[in-house]
mmCIF file of C-alpha atoms in Angstrom:
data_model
loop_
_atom_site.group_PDB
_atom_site.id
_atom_site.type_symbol
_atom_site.label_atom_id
_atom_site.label_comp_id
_atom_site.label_asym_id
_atom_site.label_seq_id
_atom_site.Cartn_x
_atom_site.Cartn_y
_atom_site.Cartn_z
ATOM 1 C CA UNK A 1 -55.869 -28.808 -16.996
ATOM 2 C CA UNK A 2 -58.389 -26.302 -15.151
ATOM 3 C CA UNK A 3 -58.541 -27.985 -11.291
ATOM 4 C CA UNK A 4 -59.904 -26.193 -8.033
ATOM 5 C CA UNK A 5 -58.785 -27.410 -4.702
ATOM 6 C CA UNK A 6 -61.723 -27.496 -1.362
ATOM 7 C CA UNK A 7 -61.137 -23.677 -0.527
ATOM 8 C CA UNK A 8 -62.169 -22.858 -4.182
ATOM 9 C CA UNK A 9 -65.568 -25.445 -4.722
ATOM 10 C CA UNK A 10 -66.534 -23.803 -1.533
ATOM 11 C CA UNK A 11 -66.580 -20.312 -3.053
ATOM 12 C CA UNK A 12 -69.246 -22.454 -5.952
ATOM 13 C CA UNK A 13 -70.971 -24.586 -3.633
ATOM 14 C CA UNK A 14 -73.063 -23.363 -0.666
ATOM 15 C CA UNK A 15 -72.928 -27.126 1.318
ATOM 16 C CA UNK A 16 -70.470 -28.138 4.215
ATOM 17 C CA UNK A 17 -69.592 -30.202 6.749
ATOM 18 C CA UNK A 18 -71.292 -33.291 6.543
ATOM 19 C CA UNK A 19 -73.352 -32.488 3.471
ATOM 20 C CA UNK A 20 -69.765 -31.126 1.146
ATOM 21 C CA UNK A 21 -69.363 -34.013 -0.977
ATOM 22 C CA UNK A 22 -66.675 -32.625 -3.259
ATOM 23 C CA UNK A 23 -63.747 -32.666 -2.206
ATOM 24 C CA UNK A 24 -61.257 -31.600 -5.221
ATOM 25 C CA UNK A 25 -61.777 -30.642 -8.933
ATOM 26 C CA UNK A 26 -58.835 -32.452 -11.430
ATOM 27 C CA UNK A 27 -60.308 -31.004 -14.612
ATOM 28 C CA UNK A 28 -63.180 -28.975 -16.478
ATOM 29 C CA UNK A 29 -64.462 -27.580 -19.476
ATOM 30 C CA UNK A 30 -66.900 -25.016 -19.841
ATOM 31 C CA UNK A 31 -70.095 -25.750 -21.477
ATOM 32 C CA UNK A 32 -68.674 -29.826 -21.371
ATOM 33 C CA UNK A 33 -67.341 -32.024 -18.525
ATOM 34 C CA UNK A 34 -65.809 -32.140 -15.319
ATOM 35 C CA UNK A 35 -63.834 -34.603 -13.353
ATOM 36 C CA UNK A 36 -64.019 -34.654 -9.564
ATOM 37 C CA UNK A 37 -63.201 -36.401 -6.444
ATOM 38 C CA UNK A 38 -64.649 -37.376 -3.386
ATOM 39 C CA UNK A 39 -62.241 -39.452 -0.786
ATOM 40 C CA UNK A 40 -64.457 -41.766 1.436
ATOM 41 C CA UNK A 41 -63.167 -41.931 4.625
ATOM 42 C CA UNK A 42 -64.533 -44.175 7.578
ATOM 43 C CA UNK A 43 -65.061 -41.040 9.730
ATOM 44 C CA UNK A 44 -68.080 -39.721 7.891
ATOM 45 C CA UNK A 45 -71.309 -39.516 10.245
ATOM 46 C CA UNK A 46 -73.054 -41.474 7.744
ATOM 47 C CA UNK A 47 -71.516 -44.685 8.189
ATOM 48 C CA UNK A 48 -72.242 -45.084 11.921
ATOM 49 C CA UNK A 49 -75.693 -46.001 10.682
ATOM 50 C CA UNK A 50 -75.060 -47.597 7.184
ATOM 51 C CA UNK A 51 -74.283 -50.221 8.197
ATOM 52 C CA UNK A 52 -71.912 -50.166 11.650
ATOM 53 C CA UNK A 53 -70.888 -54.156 10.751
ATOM 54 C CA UNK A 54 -70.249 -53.225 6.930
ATOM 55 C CA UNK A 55 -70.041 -49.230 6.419
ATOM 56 C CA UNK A 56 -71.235 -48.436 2.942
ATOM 57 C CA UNK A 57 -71.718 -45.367 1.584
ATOM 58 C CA UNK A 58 -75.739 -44.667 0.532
ATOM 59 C CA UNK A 59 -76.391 -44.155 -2.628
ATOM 60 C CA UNK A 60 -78.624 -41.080 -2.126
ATOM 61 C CA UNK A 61 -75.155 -39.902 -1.433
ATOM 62 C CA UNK A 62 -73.415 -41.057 -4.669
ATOM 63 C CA UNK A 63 -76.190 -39.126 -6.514
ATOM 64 C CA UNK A 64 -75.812 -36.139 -4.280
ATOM 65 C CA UNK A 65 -72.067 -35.581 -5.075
ATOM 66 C CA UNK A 66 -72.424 -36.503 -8.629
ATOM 67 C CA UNK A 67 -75.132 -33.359 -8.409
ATOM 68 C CA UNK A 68 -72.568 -30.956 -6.706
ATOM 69 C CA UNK A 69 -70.369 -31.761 -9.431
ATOM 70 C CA UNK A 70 -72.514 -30.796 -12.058
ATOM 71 C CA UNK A 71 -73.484 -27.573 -9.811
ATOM 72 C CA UNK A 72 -69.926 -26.965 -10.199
ATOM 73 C CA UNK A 73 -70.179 -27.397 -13.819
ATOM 74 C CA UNK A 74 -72.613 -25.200 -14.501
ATOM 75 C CA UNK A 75 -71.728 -22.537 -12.187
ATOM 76 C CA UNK A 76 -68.032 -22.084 -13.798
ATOM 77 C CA UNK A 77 -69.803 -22.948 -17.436
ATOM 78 C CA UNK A 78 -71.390 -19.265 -16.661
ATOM 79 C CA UNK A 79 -68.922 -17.764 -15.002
ATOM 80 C CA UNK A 80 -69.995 -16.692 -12.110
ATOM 81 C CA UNK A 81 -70.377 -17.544 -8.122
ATOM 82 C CA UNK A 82 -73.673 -18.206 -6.566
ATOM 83 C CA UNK A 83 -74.672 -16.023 -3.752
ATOM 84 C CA UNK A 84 -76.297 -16.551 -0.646
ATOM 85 C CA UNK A 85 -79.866 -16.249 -2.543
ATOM 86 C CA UNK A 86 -78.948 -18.984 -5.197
ATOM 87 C CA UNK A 87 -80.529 -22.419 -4.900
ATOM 88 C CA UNK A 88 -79.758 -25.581 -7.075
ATOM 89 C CA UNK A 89 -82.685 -28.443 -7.045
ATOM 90 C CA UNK A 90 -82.905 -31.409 -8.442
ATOM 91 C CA UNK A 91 -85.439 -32.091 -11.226
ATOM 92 C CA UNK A 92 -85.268 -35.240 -12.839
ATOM 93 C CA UNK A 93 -82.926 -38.375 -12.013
ATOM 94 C CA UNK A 94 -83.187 -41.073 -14.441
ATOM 95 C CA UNK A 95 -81.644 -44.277 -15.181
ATOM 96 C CA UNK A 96 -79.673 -44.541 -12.150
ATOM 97 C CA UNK A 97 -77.655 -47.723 -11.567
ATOM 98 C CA UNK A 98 -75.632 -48.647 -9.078
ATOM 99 C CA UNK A 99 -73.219 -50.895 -9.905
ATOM 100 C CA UNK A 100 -70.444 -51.475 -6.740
ATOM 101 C CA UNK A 101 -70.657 -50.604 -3.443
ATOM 102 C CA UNK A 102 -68.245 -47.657 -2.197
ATOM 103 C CA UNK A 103 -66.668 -48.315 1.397
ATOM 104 C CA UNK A 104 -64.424 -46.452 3.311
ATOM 105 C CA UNK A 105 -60.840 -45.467 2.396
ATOM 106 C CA UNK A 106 -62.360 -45.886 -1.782
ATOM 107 C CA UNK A 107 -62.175 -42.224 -3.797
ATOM 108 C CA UNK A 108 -65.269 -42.158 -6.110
ATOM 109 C CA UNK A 109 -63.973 -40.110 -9.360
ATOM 110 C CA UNK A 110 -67.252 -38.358 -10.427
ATOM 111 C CA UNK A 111 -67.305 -37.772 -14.230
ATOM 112 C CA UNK A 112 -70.278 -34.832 -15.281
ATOM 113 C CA UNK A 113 -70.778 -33.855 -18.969
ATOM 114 C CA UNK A 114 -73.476 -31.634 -20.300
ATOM 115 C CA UNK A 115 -75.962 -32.748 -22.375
ATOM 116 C CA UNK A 116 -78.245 -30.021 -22.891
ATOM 117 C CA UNK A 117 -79.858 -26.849 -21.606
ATOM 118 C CA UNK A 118 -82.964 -25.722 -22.322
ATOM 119 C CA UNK A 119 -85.743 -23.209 -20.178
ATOM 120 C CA UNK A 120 -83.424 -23.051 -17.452
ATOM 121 C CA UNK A 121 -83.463 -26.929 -16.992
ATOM 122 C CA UNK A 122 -79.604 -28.684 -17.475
ATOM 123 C CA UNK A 123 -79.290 -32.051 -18.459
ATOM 124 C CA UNK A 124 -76.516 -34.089 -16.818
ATOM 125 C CA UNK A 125 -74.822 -37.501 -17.772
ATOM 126 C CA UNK A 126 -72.925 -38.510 -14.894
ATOM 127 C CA UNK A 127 -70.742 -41.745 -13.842
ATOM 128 C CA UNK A 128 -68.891 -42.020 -10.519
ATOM 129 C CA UNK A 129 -66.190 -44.996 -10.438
ATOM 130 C CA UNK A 130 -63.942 -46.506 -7.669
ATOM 131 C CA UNK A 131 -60.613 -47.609 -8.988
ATOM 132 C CA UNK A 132 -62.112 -47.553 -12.722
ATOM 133 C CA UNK A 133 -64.951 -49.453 -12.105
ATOM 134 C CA UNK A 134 -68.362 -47.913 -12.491
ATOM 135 C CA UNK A 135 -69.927 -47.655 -8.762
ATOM 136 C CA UNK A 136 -73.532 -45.002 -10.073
ATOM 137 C CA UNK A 137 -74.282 -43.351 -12.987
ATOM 138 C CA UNK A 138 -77.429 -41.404 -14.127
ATOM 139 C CA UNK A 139 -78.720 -38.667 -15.822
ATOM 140 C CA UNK A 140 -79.481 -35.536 -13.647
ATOM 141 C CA UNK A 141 -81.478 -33.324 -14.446
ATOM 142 C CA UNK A 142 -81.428 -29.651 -12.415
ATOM 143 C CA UNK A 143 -82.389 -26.203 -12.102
ATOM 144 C CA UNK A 144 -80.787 -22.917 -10.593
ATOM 145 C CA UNK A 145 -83.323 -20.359 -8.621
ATOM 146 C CA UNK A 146 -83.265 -17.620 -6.270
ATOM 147 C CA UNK A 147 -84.445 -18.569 -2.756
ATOM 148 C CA UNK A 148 -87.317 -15.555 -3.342
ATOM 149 C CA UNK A 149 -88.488 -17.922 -6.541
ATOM 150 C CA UNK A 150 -87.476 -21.417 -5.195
ATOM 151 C CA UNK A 151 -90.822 -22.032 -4.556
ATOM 152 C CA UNK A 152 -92.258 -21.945 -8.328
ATOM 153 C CA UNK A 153 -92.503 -25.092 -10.233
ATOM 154 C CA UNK A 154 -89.644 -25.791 -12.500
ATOM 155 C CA UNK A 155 -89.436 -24.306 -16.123
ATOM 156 C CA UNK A 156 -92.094 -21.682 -15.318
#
């Protein structure tokens, strides 16, 4: 098993503090899959205002660390660290379904497998669970650019 603890996804992913949503790597395969995990605690800023009588985490935000996983993916799939001119946007989500809410003191297991890359466009299935249930899932869809070119439409 290939894992990477906080110290290391930050050396792969430019977010922190509140917008980190990765908090440890258990296992990956280049070119395939990776397992992650994100522990939901009831101190994130988010909750105060989704919802303050029933904190649930928002979905945008189940999406957003399934995406950071597959960041992480990618990046270790080609061996290399971004640097401070790399940007990773989104693309394409599709088929998203969310299927439980997450709440505070859950860990959503995010589970990110390849399923193609083509033009500089990768193609993500992913599937975040609580306890083995299935809370999201989708297919992402994203691209990597320099800041200098971030502003050019995708696949050009």
């Amino acid at each position: 098993m290939k894992s990477l603890d906080i110290n290391q996804i930050k050396e792969y992913l430019p977010h922190r503090y509140p917008l980190l949503l990765v908090d440890r790597v258990l296992d990956w395969e280049a070119g395939k899959s990776i397992t992650a995990i994100k522990n939901v605690t009831v101190n994130e800023e988010f909750f105060n205002g989704h919802f303050p009588h029933k904190p649930v985490m928002p979905g945008v935000l189940m999406i957003e660390a399934m995406a950071q996983t597959a960041a992480l993916l990618s990046f270790l799939t080609m061996g290399q660290k971004p640097d401070e001119n790399s940007v990773v946007y989104f693309v394409g989500i599709d088929g998203a379904r969310f299927k439980r809410p997450v709440e505070p003191g859950d860990q959503l297991k995010m589970q990110v497998e390849i399923l193609r890359t083509a033009r500089g466009i990768w193609k993500y299935k992913a599937q975040a669970t609580v306890d083995g249930q299935v809370a999201v899932e989708a297919e992402l869809m994203c691209t990597m650019r320099s800041a200098s070119d971030a502003s050019q439409p995708a696949g050009q």
